[in-house]
Short mmCIF file of C-alpha atoms in Angstrom, two decimals:
data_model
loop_
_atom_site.label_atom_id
_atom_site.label_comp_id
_atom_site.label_asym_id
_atom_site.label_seq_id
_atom_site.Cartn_x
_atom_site.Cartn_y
_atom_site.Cartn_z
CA UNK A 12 -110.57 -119.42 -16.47
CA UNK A 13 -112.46 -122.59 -15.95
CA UNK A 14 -111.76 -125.81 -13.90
CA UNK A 15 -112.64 -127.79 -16.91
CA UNK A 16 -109.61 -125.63 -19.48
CA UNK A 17 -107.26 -126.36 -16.31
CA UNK A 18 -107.70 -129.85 -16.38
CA UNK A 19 -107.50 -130.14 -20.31
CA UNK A 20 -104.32 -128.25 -20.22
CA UNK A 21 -103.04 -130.43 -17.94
CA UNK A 22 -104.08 -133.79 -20.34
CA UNK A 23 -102.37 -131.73 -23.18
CA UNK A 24 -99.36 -131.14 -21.16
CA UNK A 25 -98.62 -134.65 -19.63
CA UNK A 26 -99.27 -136.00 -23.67
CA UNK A 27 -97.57 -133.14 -25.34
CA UNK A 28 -100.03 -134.27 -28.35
CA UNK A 29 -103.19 -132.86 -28.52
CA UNK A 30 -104.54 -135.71 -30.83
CA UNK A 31 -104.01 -138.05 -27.66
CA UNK A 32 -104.91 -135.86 -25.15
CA UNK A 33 -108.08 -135.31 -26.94
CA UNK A 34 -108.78 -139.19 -26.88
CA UNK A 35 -108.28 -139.00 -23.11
CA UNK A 36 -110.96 -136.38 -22.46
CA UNK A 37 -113.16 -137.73 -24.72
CA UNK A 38 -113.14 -134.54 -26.47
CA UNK A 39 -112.75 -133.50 -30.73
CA UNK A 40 -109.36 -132.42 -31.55
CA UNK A 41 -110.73 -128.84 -32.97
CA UNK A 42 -112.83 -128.36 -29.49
CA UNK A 43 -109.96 -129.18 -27.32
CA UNK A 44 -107.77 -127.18 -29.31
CA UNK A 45 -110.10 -124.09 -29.09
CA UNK A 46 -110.00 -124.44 -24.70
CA UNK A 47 -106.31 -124.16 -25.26
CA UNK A 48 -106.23 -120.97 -27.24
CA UNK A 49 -109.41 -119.61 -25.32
CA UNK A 50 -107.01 -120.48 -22.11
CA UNK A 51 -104.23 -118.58 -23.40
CA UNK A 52 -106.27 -115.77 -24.53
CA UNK A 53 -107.69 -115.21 -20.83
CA UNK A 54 -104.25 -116.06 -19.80
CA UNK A 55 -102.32 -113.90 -22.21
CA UNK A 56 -99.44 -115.86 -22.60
CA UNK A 57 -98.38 -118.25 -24.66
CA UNK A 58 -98.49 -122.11 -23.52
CA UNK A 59 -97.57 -124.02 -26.01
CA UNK A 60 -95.05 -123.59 -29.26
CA UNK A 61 -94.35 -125.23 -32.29
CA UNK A 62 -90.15 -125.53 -32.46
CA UNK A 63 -88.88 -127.20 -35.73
CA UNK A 64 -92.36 -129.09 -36.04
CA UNK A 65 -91.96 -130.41 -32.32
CA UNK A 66 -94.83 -129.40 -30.03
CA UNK A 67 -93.25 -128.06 -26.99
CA UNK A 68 -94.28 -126.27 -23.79
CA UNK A 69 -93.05 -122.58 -23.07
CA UNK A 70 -91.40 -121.40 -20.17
CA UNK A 71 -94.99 -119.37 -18.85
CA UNK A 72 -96.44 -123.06 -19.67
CA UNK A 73 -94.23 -124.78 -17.32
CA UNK A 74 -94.72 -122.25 -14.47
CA UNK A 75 -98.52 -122.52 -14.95
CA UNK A 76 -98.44 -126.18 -15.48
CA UNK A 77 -97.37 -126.68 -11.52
CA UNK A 78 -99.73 -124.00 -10.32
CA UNK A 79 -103.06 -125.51 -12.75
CA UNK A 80 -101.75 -128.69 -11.07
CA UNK A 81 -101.80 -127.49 -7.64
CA UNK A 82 -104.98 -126.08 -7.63
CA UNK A 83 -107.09 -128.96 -9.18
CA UNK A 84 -105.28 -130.96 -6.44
CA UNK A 85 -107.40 -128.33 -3.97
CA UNK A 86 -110.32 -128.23 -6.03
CA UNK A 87 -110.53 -132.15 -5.86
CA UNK A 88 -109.74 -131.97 -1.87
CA UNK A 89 -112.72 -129.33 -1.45
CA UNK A 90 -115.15 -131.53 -2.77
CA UNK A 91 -114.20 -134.50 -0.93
CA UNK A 92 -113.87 -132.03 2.19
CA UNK A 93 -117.58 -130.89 1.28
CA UNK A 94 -118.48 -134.14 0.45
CA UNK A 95 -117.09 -135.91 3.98
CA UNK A 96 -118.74 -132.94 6.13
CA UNK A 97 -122.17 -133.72 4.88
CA UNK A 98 -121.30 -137.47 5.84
CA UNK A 99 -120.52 -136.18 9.38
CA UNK A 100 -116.64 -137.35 8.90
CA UNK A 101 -115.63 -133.51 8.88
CA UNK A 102 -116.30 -131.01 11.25
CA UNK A 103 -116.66 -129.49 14.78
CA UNK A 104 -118.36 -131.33 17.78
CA UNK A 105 -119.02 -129.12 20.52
CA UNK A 106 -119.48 -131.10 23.72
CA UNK A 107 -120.00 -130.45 27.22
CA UNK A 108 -119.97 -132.08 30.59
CA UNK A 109 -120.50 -132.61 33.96
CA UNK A 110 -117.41 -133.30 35.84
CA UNK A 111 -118.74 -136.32 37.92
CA UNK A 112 -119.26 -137.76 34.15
CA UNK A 113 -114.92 -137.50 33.41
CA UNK A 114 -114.46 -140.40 35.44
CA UNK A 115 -115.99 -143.44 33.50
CA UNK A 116 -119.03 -142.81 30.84
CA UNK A 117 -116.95 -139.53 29.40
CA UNK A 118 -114.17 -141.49 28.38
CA UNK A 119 -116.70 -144.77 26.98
CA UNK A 120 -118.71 -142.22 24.30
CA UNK A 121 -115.29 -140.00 23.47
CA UNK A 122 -113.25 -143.61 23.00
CA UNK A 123 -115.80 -144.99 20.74
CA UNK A 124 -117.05 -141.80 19.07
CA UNK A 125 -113.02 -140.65 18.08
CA UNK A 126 -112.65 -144.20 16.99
CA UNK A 127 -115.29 -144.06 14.55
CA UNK A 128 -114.42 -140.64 13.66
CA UNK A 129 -111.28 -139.46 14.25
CA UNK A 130 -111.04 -136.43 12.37
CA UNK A 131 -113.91 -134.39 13.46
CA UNK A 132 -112.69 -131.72 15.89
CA UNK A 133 -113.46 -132.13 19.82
CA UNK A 134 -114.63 -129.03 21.34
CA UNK A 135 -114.92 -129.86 25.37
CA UNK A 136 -115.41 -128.49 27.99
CA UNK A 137 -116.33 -129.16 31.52
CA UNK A 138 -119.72 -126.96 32.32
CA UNK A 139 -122.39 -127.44 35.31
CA UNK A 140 -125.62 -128.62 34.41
CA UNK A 141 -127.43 -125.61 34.69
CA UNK A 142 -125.06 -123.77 31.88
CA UNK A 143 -125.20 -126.62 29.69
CA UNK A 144 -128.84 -125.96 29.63
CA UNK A 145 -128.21 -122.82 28.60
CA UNK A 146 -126.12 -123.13 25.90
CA UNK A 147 -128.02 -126.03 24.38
CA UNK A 148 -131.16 -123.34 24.15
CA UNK A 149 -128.97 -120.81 22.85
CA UNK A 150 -127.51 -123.43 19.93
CA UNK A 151 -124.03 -122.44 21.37
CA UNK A 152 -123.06 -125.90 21.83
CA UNK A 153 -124.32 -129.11 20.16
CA UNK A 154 -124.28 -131.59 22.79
CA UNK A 155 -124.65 -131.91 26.85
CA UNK A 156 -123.82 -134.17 29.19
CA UNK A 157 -125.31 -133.25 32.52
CA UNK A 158 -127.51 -134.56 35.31
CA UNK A 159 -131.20 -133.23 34.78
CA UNK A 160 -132.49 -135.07 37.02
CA UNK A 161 -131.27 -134.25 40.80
CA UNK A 162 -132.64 -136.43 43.66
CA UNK A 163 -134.52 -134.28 46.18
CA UNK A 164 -134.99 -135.89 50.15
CA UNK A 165 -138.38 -133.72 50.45
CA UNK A 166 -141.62 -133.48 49.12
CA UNK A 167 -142.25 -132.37 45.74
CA UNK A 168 -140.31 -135.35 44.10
CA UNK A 169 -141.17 -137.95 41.25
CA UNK A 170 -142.40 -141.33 42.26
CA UNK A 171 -138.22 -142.15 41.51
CA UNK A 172 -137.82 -139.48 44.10
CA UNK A 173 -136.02 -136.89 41.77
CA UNK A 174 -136.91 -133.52 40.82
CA UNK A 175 -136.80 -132.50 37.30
CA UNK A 176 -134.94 -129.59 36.26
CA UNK A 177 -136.48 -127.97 33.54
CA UNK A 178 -134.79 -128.27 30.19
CA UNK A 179 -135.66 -125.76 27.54
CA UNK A 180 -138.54 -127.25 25.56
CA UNK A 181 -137.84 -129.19 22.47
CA UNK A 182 -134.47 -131.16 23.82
CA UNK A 183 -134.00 -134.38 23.64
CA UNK A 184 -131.93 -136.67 26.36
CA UNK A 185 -131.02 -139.67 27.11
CA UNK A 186 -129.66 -141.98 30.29
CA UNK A 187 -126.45 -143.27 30.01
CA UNK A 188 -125.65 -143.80 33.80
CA UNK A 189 -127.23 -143.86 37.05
CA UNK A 190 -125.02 -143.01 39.82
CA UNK A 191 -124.94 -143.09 43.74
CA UNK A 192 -123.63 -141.18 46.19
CA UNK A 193 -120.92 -142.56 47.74
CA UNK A 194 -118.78 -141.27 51.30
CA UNK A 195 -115.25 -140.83 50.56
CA UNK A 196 -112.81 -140.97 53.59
CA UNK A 197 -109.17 -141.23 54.81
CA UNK A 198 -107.74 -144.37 54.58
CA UNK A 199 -106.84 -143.72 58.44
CA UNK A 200 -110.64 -142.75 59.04
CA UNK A 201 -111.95 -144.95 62.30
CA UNK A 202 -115.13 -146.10 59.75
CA UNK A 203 -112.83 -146.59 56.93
CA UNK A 204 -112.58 -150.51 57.76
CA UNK A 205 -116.55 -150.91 56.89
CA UNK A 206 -118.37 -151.49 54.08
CA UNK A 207 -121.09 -149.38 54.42
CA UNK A 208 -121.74 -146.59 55.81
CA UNK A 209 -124.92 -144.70 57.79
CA UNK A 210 -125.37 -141.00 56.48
CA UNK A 211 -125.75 -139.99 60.09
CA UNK A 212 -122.63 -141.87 61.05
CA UNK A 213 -121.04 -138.67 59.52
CA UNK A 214 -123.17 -136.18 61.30
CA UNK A 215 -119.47 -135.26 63.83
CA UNK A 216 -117.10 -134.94 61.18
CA UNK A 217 -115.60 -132.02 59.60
CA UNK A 218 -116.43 -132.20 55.96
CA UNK A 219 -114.66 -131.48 52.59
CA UNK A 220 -117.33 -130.01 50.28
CA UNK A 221 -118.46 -128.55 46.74
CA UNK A 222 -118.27 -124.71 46.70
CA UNK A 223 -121.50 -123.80 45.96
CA UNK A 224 -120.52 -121.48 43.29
CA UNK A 225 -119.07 -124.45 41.09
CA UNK A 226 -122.39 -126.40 41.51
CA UNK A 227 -125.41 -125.22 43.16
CA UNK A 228 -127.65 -127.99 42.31
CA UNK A 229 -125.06 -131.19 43.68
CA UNK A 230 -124.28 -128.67 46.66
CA UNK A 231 -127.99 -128.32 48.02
CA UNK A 232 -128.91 -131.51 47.55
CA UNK A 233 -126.34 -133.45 49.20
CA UNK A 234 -126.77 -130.90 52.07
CA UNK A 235 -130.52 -131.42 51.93
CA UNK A 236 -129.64 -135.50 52.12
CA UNK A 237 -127.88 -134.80 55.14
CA UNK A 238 -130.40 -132.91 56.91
CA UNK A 239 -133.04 -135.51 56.63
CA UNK A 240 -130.43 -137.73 57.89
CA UNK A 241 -130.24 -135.74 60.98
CA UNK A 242 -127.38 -133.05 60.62
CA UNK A 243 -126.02 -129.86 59.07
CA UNK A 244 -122.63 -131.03 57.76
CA UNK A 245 -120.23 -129.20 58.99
CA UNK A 246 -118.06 -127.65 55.62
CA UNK A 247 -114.13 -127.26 57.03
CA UNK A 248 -112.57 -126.87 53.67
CA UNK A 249 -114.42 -125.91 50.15
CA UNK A 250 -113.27 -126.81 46.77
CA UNK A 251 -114.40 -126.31 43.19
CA UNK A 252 -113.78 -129.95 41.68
CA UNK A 253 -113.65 -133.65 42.73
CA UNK A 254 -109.68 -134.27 41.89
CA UNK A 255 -109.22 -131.64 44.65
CA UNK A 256 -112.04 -132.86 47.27
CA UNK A 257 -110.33 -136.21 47.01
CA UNK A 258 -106.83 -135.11 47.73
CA UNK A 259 -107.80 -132.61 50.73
CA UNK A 260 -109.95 -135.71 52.02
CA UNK A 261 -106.47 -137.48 51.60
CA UNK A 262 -104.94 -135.01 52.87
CA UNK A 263 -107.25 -135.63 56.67
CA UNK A 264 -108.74 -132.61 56.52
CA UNK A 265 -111.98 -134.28 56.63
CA UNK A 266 -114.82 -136.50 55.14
CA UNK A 267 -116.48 -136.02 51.93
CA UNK A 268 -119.28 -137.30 49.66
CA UNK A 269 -119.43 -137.52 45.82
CA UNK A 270 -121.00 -139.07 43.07
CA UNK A 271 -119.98 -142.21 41.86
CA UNK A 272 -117.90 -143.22 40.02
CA UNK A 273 -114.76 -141.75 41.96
CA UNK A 274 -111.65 -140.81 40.72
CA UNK A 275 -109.24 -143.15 40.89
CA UNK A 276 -106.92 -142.96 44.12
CA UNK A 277 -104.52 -144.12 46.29
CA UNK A 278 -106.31 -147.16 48.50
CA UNK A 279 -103.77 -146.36 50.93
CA UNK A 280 -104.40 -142.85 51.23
CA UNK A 281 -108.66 -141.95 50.42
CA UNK A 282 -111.42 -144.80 50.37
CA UNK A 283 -114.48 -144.81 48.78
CA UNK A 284 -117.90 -146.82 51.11
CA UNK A 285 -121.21 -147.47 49.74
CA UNK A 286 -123.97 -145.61 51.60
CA UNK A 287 -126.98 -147.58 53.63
CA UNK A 288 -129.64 -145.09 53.06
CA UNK A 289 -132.23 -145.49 50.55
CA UNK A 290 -130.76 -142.92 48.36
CA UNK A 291 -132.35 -141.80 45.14
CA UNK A 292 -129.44 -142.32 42.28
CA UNK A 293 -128.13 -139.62 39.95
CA UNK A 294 -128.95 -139.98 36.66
CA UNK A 295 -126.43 -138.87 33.98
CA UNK A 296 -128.23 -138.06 30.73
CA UNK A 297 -126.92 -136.87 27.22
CA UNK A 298 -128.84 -133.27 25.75
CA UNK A 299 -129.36 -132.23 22.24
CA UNK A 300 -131.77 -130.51 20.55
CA UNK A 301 -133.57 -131.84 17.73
CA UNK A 302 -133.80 -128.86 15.66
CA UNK A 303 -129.84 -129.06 15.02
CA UNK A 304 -128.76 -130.47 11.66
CA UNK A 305 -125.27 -130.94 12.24
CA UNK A 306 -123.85 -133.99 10.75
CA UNK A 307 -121.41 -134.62 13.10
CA UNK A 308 -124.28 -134.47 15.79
CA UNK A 309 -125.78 -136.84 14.39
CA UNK A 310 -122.84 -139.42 13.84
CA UNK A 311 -121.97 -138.65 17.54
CA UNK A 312 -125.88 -139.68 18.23
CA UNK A 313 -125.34 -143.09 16.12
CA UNK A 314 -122.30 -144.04 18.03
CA UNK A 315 -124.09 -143.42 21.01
#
């Protein structure tokens, strides 16, 4: 059973005259007549009748008649379905991030890119930079978008004073943001009134930090920041993402610093004050390799 018989029996059956129906395909009356009877051959029922000279459908002709119509309705969808995932309309997008990145540019790129395609499928999730690197070398996810570039406060730093973590070779990236590190304290805080803020104007408080675990890179650095500023900081409470640094910091159990941009917050409850020190920025880059075809990828890479 063919596609092409299906479709001709459904001509013949919406006509009931295979003269006309013939006309419609743009087919000989003999050769459309022959797809019939080879159709009912492979079939082995009967689908149409002859009743007192009227051409008429039989009841196995009716029943198939919905089902032939059904599934030329999916065959048409498939190849449009096909047709749209080679387009990059269709399909799965598997992206991950960075927290500091849910705050502002996360939200830009997935607003624009589900606006311009909003039937591709999302895959997200929240990943440090280090796995992300991983994943995009093992071609277990299609797109990253981490922080390769970590500012150092020692030697061994680019003239921009960061230190380059090594992606795999062969993937591409791309800035999207550069971000500074910003103090966040309670409203309440006696240096909450300024401004700006010295590093080493923290060096007494008890502090509200990463757990190393959840980021090892953003962890060591921002210690290593406050060591050339003059202290060890002093880690009272540990916690695994911003949201919760922020409401523990709310909360007066200490001082924190993050990258920028915050979440947002109660003004009345956490602040957020620029930092004085010459401060290498964060940079925020997106991570893809080259060597993946996916359509979608590279709709999401045109949007971007």
């Amino acid at each position: 059973m063919e596609l092409r018989q299906l479709r001709s029996f459904v001509v013949v059956a919406e006509e009931m005259n295979v003269g006309r129906a013939a006309t419609r395909l743009h087919l000989t009356q003999p050769s459309l007549s022959r797809q019939i009877a080879a159709l009912e051959h492979d079939l082995g029922v009967e689908l149409f009748a002859r009743v007192r000279r009227r051409f008429v459908m039989t009841a196995a002709g009716e029943t198939f008649l919905a089902e032939a119509k059904d599934l030329l309705r999916r065959a048409d969808e498939a190849v449009r379905a096909a047709q749209r995932t080679q387009r990059g309309e269709l399909g799965t997008l598997r992206f991950r991030f960075v927290q500091s990145a849910t705050f502002e540019v996360l939200p830009r790129i997935l607003g624009a890119f589900r606006a311009a395609y909003p039937e591709v499928v999302l895959d997200l999730e929240s990943l440090t930079t280090l796995r992300q690197t991983e994943a995009l070398r093992d071609g277990q996810i299609d797109v990253g978008l981490l922080r390769p570039n970590t500012p150092a406060a020692g030697a061994g730093t680019s003239p921009r004073g960061t230190a380059v973590v090594q992606l795999a070779p062969g993937l591409a990236s791309r800035v999207v943001s550069s971000d500074p590190l910003v103090a966040v304290l309670p409203a309440r805080h006696r240096l909450a009134k300024r401004k700006r803020l010295r590093l080493a104007e923290l060096a007494d408080e008890p502090f509200v930090f990463y757990s190393r675990s959840s980021g090892p890179a953003v962890h060591d650095t921002i210690v290593s920041f406050c060591r050339a500023a003059g202290f060890t900081p002093r880690v009272e409470q540990e916690a695994a993402d911003v949201q919760t640094i922020v409401s523990l910091v709310a909360a007066g159990l200490g001082v924190s610093l993050l990258i920028s941009p915050t979440p947002p917050s109660n003004p009345d409850a956490v602040v957020y004050r620029e930092l004085s020190d010459d401060l290498p920025p964060w940079q925020l880059s997106v991570v893809w390799s080259p060597d993946n075809r996916s359509p979608v990828l590279a709709r999401f890479l045109e949007v971007l």
